[in-house]
Amino acid sequence: MENSIEIASIQCMNKQKFIADLLHAHGLRRTPIRTEMLTLFLKHDTALAASDIIAKMKLRLDRVTVYRALNSFEEHGILHRASEDERGIKYALCGQHCPDELHTDQHAHFICDRCHQTYCLEDVKVPEVAVSNEFSVDRTNYTLSGICRVCNA
Ligand SMILES: [Zn+2]
Ligand SMILES: [Zn+2]
Ligand SMILES: [Zn+2]
């Protein structure tokens, strides 16, 4: 019993250190809001929308504060847009080496038709598509849908 508490607190400390290092690496100050938001992202293997974050956070936050934090995480290469639907944009943690301003960790995403969760498929790279140079492409969405591993189990 004591042992499992100890292990849990070590994992918790590692998470806090991971978040502190992540914020530091991307030049963001460590605030309680940012720390709690990133802790939530670390706990979930699915992408989260602003409404999910507001519902799950212990700190009481208004939408504007959450949107502002999400935007700055996106700008600083910590979170990326995983999917977008009528309920809003869902974000997910970036890979380890995503620089500021430009997301280099482009991969496919999977949206489950049953539970409507969005997953990052980090191993599935977005195929290169030739586009006429009359169009300048800023973002590419490569989304697969079907039934996820949780619903399939
Ligand atoms: Zn990224
Ligand atoms: Zn599912
Ligand atoms: Zn992703």
PDB file of C-alpha atoms in Angstrom, residues 25-110:
ATOM      1  CA  ALA A  25      12.055  24.976 -23.204  1.00  0.00           C
ATOM      2  CA  HIS A  26       9.351  26.981 -24.974  1.00  0.00           C
ATOM      3  CA  GLY A  27       9.966  30.196 -23.056  1.00  0.00           C
ATOM      4  CA  LEU A  28       6.683  30.212 -21.140  1.00  0.00           C
ATOM      5  CA  ARG A  29       6.421  31.159 -17.486  1.00  0.00           C
ATOM      6  CA  ARG A  30       5.185  28.408 -15.171  1.00  0.00           C
ATOM      7  CA  THR A  31       1.777  29.451 -13.801  1.00  0.00           C
ATOM      8  CA  PRO A  32      -0.761  27.315 -11.893  1.00  0.00           C
ATOM      9  CA  ILE A  33      -3.178  27.488 -14.857  1.00  0.00           C
ATOM     10  CA  ARG A  34      -0.601  26.348 -17.415  1.00  0.00           C
ATOM     11  CA  THR A  35       0.651  23.601 -15.115  1.00  0.00           C
ATOM     12  CA  GLU A  36      -2.823  22.227 -14.414  1.00  0.00           C
ATOM     13  CA  MET A  37      -3.818  22.389 -18.081  1.00  0.00           C
ATOM     14  CA  LEU A  38      -0.727  20.482 -19.214  1.00  0.00           C
ATOM     15  CA  THR A  39      -1.233  17.939 -16.411  1.00  0.00           C
ATOM     16  CA  LEU A  40      -4.684  17.263 -17.892  1.00  0.00           C
ATOM     17  CA  PHE A  41      -3.203  16.756 -21.364  1.00  0.00           C
ATOM     18  CA  LEU A  42      -0.605  14.347 -19.944  1.00  0.00           C
ATOM     19  CA  LYS A  43      -3.363  12.347 -18.240  1.00  0.00           C
ATOM     20  CA  HIS A  44      -5.395  11.868 -21.411  1.00  0.00           C
ATOM     21  CA  ASP A  45      -4.427  10.019 -24.571  1.00  0.00           C
ATOM     22  CA  THR A  46      -7.204  11.782 -26.468  1.00  0.00           C
ATOM     23  CA  ALA A  47      -7.367  15.388 -27.651  1.00  0.00           C
ATOM     24  CA  LEU A  48      -9.179  17.940 -25.461  1.00  0.00           C
ATOM     25  CA  ALA A  49     -11.433  20.883 -26.319  1.00  0.00           C
ATOM     26  CA  ALA A  50     -11.677  24.068 -24.239  1.00  0.00           C
ATOM     27  CA  SER A  51     -15.002  22.825 -22.808  1.00  0.00           C
ATOM     28  CA  ASP A  52     -13.366  19.530 -21.680  1.00  0.00           C
ATOM     29  CA  ILE A  53     -10.632  21.506 -19.923  1.00  0.00           C
ATOM     30  CA  ILE A  54     -13.091  23.807 -18.144  1.00  0.00           C
ATOM     31  CA  ALA A  55     -15.107  20.777 -17.005  1.00  0.00           C
ATOM     32  CA  LYS A  56     -12.072  18.859 -15.704  1.00  0.00           C
ATOM     33  CA  MET A  57      -9.962  21.607 -14.098  1.00  0.00           C
ATOM     34  CA  LYS A  58      -9.997  22.141 -10.347  1.00  0.00           C
ATOM     35  CA  LEU A  59      -9.145  25.809 -10.848  1.00  0.00           C
ATOM     36  CA  ARG A  60     -12.248  27.755 -11.839  1.00  0.00           C
ATOM     37  CA  LEU A  61     -11.556  29.309 -15.218  1.00  0.00           C
ATOM     38  CA  ASP A  62     -13.542  31.302 -17.704  1.00  0.00           C
ATOM     39  CA  ARG A  63     -13.504  30.495 -21.415  1.00  0.00           C
ATOM     40  CA  VAL A  64     -11.372  33.499 -22.361  1.00  0.00           C
ATOM     41  CA  THR A  65      -8.555  32.440 -20.018  1.00  0.00           C
ATOM     42  CA  VAL A  66      -8.625  28.878 -21.355  1.00  0.00           C
ATOM     43  CA  TYR A  67      -8.699  29.993 -25.017  1.00  0.00           C
ATOM     44  CA  ARG A  68      -5.822  32.385 -24.373  1.00  0.00           C
ATOM     45  CA  ALA A  69      -3.727  29.650 -22.747  1.00  0.00           C
ATOM     46  CA  LEU A  70      -4.525  27.185 -25.572  1.00  0.00           C
ATOM     47  CA  ASN A  71      -3.519  29.766 -28.185  1.00  0.00           C
ATOM     48  CA  SER A  72      -0.231  30.456 -26.502  1.00  0.00           C
ATOM     49  CA  PHE A  73       0.504  26.712 -26.159  1.00  0.00           C
ATOM     50  CA  GLU A  74      -0.237  26.325 -29.873  1.00  0.00           C
ATOM     51  CA  GLU A  75       1.960  29.286 -30.818  1.00  0.00           C
ATOM     52  CA  HIS A  76       4.799  27.930 -28.700  1.00  0.00           C
ATOM     53  CA  GLY A  77       4.804  24.431 -30.157  1.00  0.00           C
ATOM     54  CA  ILE A  78       3.438  22.700 -27.043  1.00  0.00           C
ATOM     55  CA  LEU A  79      -0.053  21.827 -28.316  1.00  0.00           C
ATOM     56  CA  HIS A  80      -1.379  21.320 -31.845  1.00  0.00           C
ATOM     57  CA  ARG A  81      -4.870  21.246 -33.343  1.00  0.00           C
ATOM     58  CA  ALA A  82      -5.960  17.626 -33.559  1.00  0.00           C
ATOM     59  CA  SER A  83      -9.511  18.070 -34.834  1.00  0.00           C
ATOM     60  CA  GLU A  84     -12.231  20.612 -35.256  1.00  0.00           C
ATOM     61  CA  ASP A  85     -15.982  20.134 -35.256  1.00  0.00           C
ATOM     62  CA  GLU A  86     -19.114  22.000 -34.235  1.00  0.00           C
ATOM     63  CA  ARG A  87     -18.143  21.605 -30.579  1.00  0.00           C
ATOM     64  CA  GLY A  88     -14.853  23.376 -31.163  1.00  0.00           C
ATOM     65  CA  ILE A  89     -11.155  22.747 -31.720  1.00  0.00           C
ATOM     66  CA  LYS A  90      -9.528  19.827 -29.914  1.00  0.00           C
ATOM     67  CA  TYR A  91      -5.862  20.085 -28.972  1.00  0.00           C
ATOM     68  CA  ALA A  92      -3.203  17.485 -28.234  1.00  0.00           C
ATOM     69  CA  LEU A  93       0.358  17.591 -26.904  1.00  0.00           C
ATOM     70  CA  CYS A  94       3.088  17.976 -29.519  1.00  0.00           C
ATOM     71  CA  GLY A  95       5.990  15.609 -29.915  1.00  0.00           C
ATOM     72  CA  GLN A  96       9.166  16.343 -27.984  1.00  0.00           C
ATOM     73  CA  HIS A  97      10.873  18.513 -30.560  1.00  0.00           C
ATOM     74  CA  CYS A  98       8.200  20.765 -31.958  1.00  0.00           C
ATOM     75  CA  PRO A  99       9.729  24.231 -32.314  1.00  0.00           C
ATOM     76  CA  ASP A 100       7.857  27.491 -31.714  1.00  0.00           C
ATOM     77  CA  GLU A 101       5.720  28.943 -34.506  1.00  0.00           C
ATOM     78  CA  LEU A 102       5.985  25.975 -36.858  1.00  0.00           C
ATOM     79  CA  HIS A 103       4.540  22.552 -36.103  1.00  0.00           C
ATOM     80  CA  THR A 104       6.921  19.961 -37.490  1.00  0.00           C
ATOM     81  CA  ASP A 105       5.155  16.996 -35.932  1.00  0.00           C
ATOM     82  CA  GLN A 106       2.478  16.627 -38.621  1.00  0.00           C
ATOM     83  CA  HIS A 107       0.670  13.297 -38.333  1.00  0.00           C
ATOM     84  CA  ALA A 108      -2.737  11.808 -38.970  1.00  0.00           C
ATOM     85  CA  HIS A 109      -5.587  11.955 -36.461  1.00  0.00           C
ATOM     86  CA  PHE A 110      -8.334   9.466 -35.790  1.00  0.00           C
TER      87      PHE A 110
END
